[in-house]
Coordinates of C-alpha atoms and ligand atoms in Angstrom, one line a residue:
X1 CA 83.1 -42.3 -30.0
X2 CA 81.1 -44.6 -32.2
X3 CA 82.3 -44.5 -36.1
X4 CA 79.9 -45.5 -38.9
X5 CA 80.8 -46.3 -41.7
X6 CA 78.7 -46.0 -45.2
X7 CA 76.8 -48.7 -47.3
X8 CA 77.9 -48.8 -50.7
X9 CA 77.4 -51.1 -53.4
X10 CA 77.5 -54.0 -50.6
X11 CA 80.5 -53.0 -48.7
X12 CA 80.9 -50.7 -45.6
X13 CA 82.9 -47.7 -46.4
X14 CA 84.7 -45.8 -43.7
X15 CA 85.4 -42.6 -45.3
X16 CA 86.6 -39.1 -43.8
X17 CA 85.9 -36.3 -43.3
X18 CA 83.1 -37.4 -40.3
X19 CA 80.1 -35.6 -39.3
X20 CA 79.2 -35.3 -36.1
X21 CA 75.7 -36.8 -34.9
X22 CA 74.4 -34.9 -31.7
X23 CA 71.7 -36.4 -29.3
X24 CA 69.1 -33.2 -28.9
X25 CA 68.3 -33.8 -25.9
X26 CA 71.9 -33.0 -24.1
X27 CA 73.4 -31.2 -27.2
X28 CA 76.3 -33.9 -27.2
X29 CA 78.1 -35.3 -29.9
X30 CA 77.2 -39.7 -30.0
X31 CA 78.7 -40.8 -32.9
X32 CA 80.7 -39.8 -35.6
X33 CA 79.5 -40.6 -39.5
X34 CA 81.6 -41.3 -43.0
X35 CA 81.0 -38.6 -45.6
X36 CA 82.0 -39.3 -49.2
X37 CA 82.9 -36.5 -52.0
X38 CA 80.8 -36.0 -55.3
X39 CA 82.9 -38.7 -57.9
X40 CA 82.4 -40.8 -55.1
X41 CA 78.8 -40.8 -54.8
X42 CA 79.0 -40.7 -59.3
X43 CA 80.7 -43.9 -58.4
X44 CA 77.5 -45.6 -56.2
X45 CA 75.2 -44.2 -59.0
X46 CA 77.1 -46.4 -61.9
X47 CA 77.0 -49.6 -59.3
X48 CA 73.2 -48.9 -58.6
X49 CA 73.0 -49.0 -62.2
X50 CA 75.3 -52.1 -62.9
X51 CA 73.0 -53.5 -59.9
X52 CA 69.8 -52.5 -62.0
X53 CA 70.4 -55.1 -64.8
X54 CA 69.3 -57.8 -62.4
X55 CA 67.4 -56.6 -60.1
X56 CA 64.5 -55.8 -62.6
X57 CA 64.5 -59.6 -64.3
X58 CA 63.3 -61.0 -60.7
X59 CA 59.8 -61.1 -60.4
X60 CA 58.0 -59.0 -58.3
X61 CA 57.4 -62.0 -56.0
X62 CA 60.6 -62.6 -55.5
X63 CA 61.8 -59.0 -54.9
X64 CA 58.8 -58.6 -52.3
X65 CA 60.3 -61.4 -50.5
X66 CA 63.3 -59.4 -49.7
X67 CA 61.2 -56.5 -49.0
X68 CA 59.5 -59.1 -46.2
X69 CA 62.9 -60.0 -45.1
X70 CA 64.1 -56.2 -44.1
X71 CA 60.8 -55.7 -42.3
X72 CA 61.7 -58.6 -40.6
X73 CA 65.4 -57.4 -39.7
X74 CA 64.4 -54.3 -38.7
X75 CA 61.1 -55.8 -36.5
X76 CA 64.3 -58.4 -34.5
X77 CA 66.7 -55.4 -33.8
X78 CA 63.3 -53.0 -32.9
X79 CA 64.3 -52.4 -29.5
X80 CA 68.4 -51.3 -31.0
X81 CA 66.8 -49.0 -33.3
X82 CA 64.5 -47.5 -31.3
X83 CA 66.8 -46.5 -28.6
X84 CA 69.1 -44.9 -31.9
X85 CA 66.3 -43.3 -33.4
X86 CA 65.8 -41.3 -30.0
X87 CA 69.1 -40.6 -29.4
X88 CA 69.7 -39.0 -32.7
X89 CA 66.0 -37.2 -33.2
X90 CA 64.9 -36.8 -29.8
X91 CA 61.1 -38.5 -30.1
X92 CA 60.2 -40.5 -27.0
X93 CA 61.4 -44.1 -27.3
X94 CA 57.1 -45.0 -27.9
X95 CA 56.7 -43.0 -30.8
X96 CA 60.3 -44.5 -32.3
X97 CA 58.4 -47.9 -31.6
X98 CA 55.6 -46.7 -33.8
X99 CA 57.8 -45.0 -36.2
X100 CA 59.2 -48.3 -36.5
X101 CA 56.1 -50.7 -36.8
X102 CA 54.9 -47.9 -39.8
X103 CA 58.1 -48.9 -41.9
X104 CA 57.9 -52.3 -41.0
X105 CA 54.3 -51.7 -42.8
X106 CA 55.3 -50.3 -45.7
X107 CA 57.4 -53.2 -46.5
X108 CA 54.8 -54.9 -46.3
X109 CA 52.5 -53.2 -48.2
X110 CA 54.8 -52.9 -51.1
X111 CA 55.8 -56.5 -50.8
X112 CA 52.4 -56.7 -51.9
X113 CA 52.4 -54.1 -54.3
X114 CA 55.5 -55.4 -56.5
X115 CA 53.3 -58.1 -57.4
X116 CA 50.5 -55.7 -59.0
X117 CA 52.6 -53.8 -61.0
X118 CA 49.7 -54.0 -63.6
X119 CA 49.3 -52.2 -67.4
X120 CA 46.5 -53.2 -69.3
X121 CA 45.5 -53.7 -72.4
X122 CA 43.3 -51.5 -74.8
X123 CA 40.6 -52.2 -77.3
X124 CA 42.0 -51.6 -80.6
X125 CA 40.5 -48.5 -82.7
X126 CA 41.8 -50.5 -86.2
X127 CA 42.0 -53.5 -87.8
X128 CA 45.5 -55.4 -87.4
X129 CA 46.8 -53.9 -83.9
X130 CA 46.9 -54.5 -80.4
X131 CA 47.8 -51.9 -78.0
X132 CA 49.5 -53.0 -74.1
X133 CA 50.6 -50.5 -71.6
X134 CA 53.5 -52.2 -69.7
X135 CA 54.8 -50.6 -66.2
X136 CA 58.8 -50.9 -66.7
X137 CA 61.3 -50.1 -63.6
X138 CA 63.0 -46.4 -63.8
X139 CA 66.6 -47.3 -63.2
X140 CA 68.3 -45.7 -60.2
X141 CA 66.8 -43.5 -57.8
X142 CA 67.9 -40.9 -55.3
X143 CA 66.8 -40.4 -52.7
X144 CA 66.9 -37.7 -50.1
X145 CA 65.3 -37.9 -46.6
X146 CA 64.6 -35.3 -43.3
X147 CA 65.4 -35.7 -39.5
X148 CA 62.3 -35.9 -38.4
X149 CA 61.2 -39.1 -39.2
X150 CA 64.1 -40.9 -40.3
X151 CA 63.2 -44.4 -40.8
X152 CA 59.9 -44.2 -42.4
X153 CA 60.6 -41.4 -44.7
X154 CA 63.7 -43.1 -45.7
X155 CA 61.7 -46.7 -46.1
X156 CA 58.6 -44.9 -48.0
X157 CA 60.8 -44.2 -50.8
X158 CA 63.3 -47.6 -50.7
X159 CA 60.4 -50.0 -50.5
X160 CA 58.2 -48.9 -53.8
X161 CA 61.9 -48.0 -55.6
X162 CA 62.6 -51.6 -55.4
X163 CA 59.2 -53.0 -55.2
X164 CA 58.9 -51.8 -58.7
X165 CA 62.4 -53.4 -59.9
X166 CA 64.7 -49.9 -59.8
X167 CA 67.7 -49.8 -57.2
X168 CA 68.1 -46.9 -55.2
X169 CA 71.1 -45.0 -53.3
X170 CA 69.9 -43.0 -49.8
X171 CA 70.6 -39.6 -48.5
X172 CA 69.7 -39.1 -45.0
X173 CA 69.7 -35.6 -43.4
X174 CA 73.0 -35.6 -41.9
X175 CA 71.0 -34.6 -38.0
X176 CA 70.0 -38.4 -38.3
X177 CA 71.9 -40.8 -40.6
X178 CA 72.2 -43.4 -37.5
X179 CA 68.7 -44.8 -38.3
X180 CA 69.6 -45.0 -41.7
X181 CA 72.7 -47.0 -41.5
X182 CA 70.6 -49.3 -39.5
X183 CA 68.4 -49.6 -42.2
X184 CA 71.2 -50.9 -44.4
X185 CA 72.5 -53.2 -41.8
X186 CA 68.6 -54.3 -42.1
X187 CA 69.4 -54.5 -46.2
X188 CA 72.7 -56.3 -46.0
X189 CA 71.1 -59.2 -43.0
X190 CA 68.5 -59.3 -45.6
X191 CA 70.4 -60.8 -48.7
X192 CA 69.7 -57.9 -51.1
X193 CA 72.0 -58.3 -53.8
X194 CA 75.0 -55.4 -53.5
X195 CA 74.4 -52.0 -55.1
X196 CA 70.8 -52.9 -55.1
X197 CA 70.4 -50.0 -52.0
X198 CA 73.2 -47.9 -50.9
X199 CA 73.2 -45.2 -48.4
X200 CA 75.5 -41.9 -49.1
X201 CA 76.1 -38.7 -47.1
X202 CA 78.4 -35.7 -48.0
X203 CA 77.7 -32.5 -49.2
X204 CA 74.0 -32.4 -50.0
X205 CA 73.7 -29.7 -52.5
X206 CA 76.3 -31.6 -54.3
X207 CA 74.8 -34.9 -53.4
X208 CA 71.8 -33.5 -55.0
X209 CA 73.4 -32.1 -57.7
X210 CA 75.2 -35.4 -58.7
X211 CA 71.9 -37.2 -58.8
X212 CA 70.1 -34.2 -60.7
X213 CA 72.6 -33.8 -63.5
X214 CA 74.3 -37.9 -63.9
X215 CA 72.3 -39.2 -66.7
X216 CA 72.2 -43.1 -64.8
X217 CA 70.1 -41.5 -62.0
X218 CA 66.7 -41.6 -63.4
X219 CA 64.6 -40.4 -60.3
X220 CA 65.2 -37.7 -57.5
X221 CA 62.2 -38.1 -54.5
X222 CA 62.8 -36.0 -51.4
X223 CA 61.3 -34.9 -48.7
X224 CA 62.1 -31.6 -46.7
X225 CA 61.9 -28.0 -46.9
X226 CA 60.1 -26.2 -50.1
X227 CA 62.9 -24.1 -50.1
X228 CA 65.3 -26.9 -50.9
X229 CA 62.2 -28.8 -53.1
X230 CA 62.5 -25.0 -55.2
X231 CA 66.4 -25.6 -55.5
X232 CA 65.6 -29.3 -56.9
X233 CA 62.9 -28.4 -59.4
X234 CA 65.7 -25.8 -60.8
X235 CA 68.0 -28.0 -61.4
X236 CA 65.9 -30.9 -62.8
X237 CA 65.1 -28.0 -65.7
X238 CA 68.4 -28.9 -67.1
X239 CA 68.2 -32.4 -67.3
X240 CA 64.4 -33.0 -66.9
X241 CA 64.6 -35.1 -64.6
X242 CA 61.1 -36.6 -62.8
X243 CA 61.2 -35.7 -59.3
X244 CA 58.2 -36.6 -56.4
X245 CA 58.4 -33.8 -54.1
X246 CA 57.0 -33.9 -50.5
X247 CA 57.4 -30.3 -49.3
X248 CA 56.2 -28.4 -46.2
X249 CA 52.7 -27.7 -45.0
X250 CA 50.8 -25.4 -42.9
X251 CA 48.1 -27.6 -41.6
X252 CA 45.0 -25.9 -40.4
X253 CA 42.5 -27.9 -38.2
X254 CA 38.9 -26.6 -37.5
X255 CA 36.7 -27.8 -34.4
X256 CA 33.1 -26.9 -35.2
X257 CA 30.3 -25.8 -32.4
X258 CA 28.6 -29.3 -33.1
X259 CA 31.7 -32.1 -31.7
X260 CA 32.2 -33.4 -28.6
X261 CA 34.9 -31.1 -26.6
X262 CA 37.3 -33.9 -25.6
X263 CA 37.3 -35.4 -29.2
X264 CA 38.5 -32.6 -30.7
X265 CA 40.7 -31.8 -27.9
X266 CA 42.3 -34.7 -28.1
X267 CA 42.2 -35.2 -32.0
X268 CA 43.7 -31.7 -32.1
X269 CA 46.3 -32.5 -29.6
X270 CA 47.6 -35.5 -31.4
X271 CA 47.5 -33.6 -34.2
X272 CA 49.8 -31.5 -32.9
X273 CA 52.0 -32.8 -30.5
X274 CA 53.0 -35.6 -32.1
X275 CA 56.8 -36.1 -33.2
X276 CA 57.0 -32.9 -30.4
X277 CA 55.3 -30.8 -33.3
X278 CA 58.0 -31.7 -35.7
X279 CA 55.5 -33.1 -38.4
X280 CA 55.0 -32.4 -41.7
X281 CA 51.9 -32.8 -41.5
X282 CA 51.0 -31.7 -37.9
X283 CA 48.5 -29.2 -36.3
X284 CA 50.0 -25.7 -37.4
X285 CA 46.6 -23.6 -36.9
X286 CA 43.8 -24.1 -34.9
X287 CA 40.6 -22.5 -35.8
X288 CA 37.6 -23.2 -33.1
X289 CA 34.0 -22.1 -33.8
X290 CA 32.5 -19.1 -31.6
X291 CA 30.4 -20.8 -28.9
X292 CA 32.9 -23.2 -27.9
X293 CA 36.1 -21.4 -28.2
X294 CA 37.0 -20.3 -24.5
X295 CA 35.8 -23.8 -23.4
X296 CA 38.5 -25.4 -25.6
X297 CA 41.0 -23.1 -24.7
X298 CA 40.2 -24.6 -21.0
X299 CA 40.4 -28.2 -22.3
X300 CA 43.0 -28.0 -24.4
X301 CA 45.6 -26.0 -22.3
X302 CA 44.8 -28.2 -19.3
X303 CA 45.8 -30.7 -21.6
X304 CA 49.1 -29.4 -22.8
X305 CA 49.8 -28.5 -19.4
X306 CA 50.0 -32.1 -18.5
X307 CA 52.3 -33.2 -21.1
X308 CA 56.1 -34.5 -19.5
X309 CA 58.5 -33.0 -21.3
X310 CA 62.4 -34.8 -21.4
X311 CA 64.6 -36.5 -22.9
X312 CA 63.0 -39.6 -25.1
X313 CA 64.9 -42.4 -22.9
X314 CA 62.7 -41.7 -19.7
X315 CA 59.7 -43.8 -19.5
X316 CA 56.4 -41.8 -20.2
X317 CA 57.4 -38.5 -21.8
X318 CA 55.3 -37.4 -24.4
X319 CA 57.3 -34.3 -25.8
X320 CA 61.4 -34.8 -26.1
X321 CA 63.7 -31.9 -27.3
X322 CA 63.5 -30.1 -30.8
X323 CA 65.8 -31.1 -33.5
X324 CA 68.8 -28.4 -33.0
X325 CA 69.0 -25.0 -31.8
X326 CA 68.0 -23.4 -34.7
X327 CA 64.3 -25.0 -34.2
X328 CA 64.2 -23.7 -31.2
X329 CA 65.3 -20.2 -31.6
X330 CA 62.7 -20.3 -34.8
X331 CA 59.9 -21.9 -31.8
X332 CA 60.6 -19.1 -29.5
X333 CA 60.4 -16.4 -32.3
X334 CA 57.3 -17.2 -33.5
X335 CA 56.2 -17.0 -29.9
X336 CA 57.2 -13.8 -29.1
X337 CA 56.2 -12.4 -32.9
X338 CA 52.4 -13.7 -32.1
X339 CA 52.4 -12.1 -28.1
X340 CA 53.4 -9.0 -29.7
X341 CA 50.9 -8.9 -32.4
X342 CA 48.4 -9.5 -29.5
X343 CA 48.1 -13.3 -29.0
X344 CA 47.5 -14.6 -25.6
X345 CA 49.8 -16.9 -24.5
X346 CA 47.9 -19.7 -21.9
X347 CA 50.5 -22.1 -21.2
X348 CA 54.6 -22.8 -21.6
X349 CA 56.3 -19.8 -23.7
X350 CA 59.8 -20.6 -23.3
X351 CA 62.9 -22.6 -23.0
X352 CA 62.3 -26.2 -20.9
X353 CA 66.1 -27.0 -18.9
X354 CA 69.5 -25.8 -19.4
X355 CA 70.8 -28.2 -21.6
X356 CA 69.4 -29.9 -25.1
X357 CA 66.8 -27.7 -27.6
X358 CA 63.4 -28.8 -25.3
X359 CA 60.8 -26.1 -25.0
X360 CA 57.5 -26.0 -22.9
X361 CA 54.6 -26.9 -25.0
X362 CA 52.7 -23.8 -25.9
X363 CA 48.8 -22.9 -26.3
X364 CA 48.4 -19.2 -27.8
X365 CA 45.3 -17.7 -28.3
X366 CA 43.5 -15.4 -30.4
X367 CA 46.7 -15.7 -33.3
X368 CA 46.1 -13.1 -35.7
X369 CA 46.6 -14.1 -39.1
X370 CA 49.5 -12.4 -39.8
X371 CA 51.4 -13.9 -37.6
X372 CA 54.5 -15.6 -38.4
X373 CA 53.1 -18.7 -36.4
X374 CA 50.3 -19.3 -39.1
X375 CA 52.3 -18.3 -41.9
X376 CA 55.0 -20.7 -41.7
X377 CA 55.3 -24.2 -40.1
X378 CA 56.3 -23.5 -36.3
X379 CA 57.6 -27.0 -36.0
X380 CA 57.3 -27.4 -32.4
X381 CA 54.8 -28.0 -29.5
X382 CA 53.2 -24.6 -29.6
X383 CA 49.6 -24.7 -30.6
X384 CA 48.2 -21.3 -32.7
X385 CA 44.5 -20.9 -32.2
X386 CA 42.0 -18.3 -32.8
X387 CA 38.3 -18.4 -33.0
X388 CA 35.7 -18.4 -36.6
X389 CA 32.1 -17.8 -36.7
X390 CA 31.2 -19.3 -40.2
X391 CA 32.0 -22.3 -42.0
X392 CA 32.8 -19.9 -45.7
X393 CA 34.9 -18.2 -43.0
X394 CA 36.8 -21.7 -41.5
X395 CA 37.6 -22.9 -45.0
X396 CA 38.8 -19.5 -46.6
X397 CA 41.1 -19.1 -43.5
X398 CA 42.1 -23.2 -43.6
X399 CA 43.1 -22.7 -47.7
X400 CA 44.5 -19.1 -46.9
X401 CA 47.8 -20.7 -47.3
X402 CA 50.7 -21.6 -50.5
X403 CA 50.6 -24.7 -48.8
X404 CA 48.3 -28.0 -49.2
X405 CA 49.9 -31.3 -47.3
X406 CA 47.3 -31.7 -45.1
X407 CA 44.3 -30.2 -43.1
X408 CA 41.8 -31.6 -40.3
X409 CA 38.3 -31.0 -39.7
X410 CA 35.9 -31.7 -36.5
X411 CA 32.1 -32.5 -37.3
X412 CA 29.3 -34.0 -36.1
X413 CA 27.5 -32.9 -39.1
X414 CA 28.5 -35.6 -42.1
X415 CA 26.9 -33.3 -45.1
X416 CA 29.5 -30.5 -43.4
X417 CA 32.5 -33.0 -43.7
X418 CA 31.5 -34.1 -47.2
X419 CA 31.5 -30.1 -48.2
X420 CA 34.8 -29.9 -46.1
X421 CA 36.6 -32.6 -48.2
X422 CA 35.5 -31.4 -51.0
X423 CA 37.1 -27.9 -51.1
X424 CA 39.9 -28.2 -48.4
X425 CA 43.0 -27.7 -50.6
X426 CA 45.1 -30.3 -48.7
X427 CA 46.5 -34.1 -50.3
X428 CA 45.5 -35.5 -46.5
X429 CA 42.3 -34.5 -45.1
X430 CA 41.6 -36.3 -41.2
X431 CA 37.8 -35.6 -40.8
X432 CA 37.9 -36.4 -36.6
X433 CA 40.9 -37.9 -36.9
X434 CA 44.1 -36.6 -36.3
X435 CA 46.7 -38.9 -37.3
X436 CA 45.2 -39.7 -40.7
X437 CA 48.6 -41.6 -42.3
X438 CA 48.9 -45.4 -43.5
X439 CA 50.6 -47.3 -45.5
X440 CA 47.4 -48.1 -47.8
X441 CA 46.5 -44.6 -49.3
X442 CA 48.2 -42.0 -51.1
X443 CA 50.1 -39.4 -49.4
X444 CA 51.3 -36.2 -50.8
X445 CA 50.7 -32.4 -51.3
X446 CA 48.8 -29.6 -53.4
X447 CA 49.8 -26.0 -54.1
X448 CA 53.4 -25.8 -53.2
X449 CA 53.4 -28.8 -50.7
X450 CA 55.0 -30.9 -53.4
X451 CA 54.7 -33.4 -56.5
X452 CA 53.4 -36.2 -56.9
X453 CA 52.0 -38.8 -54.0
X454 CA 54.0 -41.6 -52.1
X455 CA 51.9 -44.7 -50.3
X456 CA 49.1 -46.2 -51.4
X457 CA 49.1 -48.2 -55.1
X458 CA 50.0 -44.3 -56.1
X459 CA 53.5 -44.9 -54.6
X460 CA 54.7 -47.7 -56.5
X461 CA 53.4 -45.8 -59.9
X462 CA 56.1 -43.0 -58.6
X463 CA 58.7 -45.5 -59.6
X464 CA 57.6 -47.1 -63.1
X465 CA 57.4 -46.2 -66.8
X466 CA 54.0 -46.1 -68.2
X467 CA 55.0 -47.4 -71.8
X468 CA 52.5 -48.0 -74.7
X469 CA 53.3 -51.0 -76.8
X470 CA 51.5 -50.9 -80.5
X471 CA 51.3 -54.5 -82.0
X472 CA 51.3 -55.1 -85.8
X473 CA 49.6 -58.0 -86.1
X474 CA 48.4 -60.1 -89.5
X475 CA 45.1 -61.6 -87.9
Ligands
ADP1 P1 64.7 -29.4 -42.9 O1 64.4 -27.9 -42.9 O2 63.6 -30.2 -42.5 O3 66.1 -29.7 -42.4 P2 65.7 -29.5 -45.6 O4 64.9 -29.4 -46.8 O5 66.7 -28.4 -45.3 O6 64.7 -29.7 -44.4 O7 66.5 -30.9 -45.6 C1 65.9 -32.1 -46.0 C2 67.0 -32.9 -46.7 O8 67.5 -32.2 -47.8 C3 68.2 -33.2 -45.9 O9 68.7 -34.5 -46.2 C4 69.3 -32.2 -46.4 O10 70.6 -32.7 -46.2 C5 68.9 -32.1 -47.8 N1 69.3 -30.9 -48.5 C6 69.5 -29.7 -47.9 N2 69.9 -28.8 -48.9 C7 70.0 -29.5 -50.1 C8 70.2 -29.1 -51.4 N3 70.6 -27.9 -51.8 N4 70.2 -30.1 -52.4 C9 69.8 -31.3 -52.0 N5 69.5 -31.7 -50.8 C10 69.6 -30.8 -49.8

């Protein structure tokens, strides 16, 4: 079996003990990874720090020419890392195209960014002083990164960490470090000078830890689990150190009386099935006004009902396997917590195959609110929906909820989306649209979906100083 090794501080590190990598979709092992111990990963921090010196004296012009150059690295091997993003994740080999073309443009986008790294300059209130307000580079950044979009995630943080002049070391989730490692294979064909990016794996509390407490780390952003985001805001009380937090959501989508059927079917659908409902950000509860409820119910099951499930390598599926059989059993529980509680189920309801975590997508109807389906993210193909009479009653049921990533709306009736915007408690709001990402605005969550916002000209101020500079001047 295939052995990867690690990239650290320029070289390629084989390194026992291994971690196995298993393809989702047949529950076998395809390659074997390099873990590292804590002093070990201290060890990439002082490089990345050593590597710091002169990475921040290039000009942002030059370092978003080497931003360009691993967009184009990863954009020649495209068709390679496609094929190990859905070996290792699961998603059909379409949407590891797309995954892959949305990195490649958020190089590109912070190519563009590292050469507005602006401050500005401020009227003085006195005579004999000038006041600038520089952006300066952090230092060295960790970073840790989920399964299920392991390019992008991983590239959302790299490219505005080094954009902005800091170097940074990557933690993937160990389910999918293979697209990682391609990343850095990306990062050394590029030219980037060594310990400038680094990619670890090992234990990740103590991964975590290391970059939490080692005073030469000056960053931690993640993404995963506000469970793990909790343990991370704990431990950065003893060092205070900044952390950008993108957390889970509970995304709620309302279709109002006044759309067009299919385009909310279909907006909802994307919404939901994307990533085979392993999204952040996707579809967790469906709320459809009164008068056209059972018709969507028709629509939209009809709809799931044609999806092809299988593995990600066959041509034309839509919805591969689940991560691991722990997101399946969670899947399957929250279907049979919402039946019992007197859902409907329309469609699918249990396990697809024999082999690999797949499950047949899923329409339930008339979800009660306390069911564990719209309480927590159900992270799979299985759509919760239940009917609303009133717009107060949509919005109070869409912000019912300690979460805030994101949250979709269909209208015909534009003062209704402006009120929707307006007091939906979400950082993403996709008013008829439902896959609302890009590389050019800020993405990010409210309430306990996280800290701070990544994309957008808001990503790349994740990564600097704001300093104030007070001239003395004898003019
Ligand atoms: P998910 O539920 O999506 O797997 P997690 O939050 O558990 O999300 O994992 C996201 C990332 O956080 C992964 O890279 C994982 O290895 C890492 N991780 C898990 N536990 C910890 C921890 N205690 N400290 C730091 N990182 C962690």
């Amino acid at each position: 079996m295939k052995i990867c090794p690690l990239y650290l501080n320029g070289d390629w590190l084989v390194s026992s003990p291994f971690e196995q990598v298993i393809n989702p979709a047949t529950g076998e092992a395809i390659a074997q990874v390099s873990t590292i111990d804590r002093a070990r990963v201290a060890q990439a921090i002082a490089d990345a720090h050593e590597a710091f010196q002169s990475w921040r004296k290039l000009t942002g012009k030059a370092r978003g020419m080497f931003l360009r150059a691993i967009a184009d690295e990863i954009e020649n091997r495209s068709t390679e890392i496609a094929r190990t993003m859905t070996l290792e994740n699961g998603k059909p080999l379409a949407q590891s195209r797309t995954e892959i073309a949305f990195a490649v443009d958020h190089l590109h986008w912070f190519a563009e960014e590292a050469r507005r790294a602006y401050g500005r300059i401020v009227p003085q209130q006195v005579d004999g002083k000038r006041h600038l307000i520089i952006k300066s580079p952090m230092g060295v950044v960790g970073a840790i990164t989920p399964w299920n979009f392991p390019l992008v995630l991983a590239v959302r943080k790299a490219a505005p960490a080094l954009a902005a002049g800091n170097t940074i070391i990557l933690k993937p989730a160990e389910q999918t470090p293979l697209s990682a490692i391609a990343l850095a294979e990306c990062v050394a064909a590029a030219g980037l000078p060594k310990g400038v990016f680094q990619v670890v794996l090992g234990d990740a509390p103590e991964i975590g830890q290391e970059f939490l407490q080692n005073p030469l780390c000056r960053k931690v952003t993640f993404t995963g689990s506000t469970e793990v985001g909790r343990i991370l805001i704990a431990g950065a009380a003893q060092t205070v150190k900044p952390l950008s937090l993108e957390l889970g959501g509970n995304a709620p989508v309302l279709i109002f009386d006044d759309i067009d059927l299919d385009r909310a079917v279909e907006g909802a659908l994307a919404a939901k099935t994307r990533n085979t409902g392993q999204s952040c950000i996707a579809a967790n509860r469906v709320y459809v006004q009164r008068p056209i409820y059972e018709d969507f119910l028709e629509a939209f099951t009809a709809r799931m009902k044609s999806l092809k499930v299988g593995d990600g390598l066959e041509k034309d599926v839509d919805i591969g396997p689940l991560i691991d059989d722990a997101g399946l059993t969670k899947a399957l529980a929250h279907i049979e917590d919402a039946v019992a509680r007197g859902a409907r189920a329309l469609c699918g309801g249990k396990r697809f195959g024999d082999k690999g975590f797949f499950i047949e997508p899923t329409v339930l109807a008339d979800v009660p609110d306390d069911a564990l389906c719209t309480q927590e993210e159900t992270f799979a193909p299985v759509a919760a929906i239940s009917v609303f009479d009133t717009e107060e009653e949509a919005i109070a049921k869409a912000n019912d909820t300690i979460y805030g990533l994101s949250a979709y709306a269909f209208t015909a009736d534009l003062d209704r989306a402006f009120r929707l915007a307006e007091s939906l408690e979400a950082g993403t709001i996709g008013i008829n649209d439902g896959v609302p990402s890009t590389s050019i605005c800020p993405f990010g969550g409210v309430k306990q979906s996280g800290w701070g916002r990544e994309l957008g000209s808001e990503g790349m101020d994740a990564f600097l100083e704001t300093k104030h500079v007070s001239l003395g001047l004898q003019i």
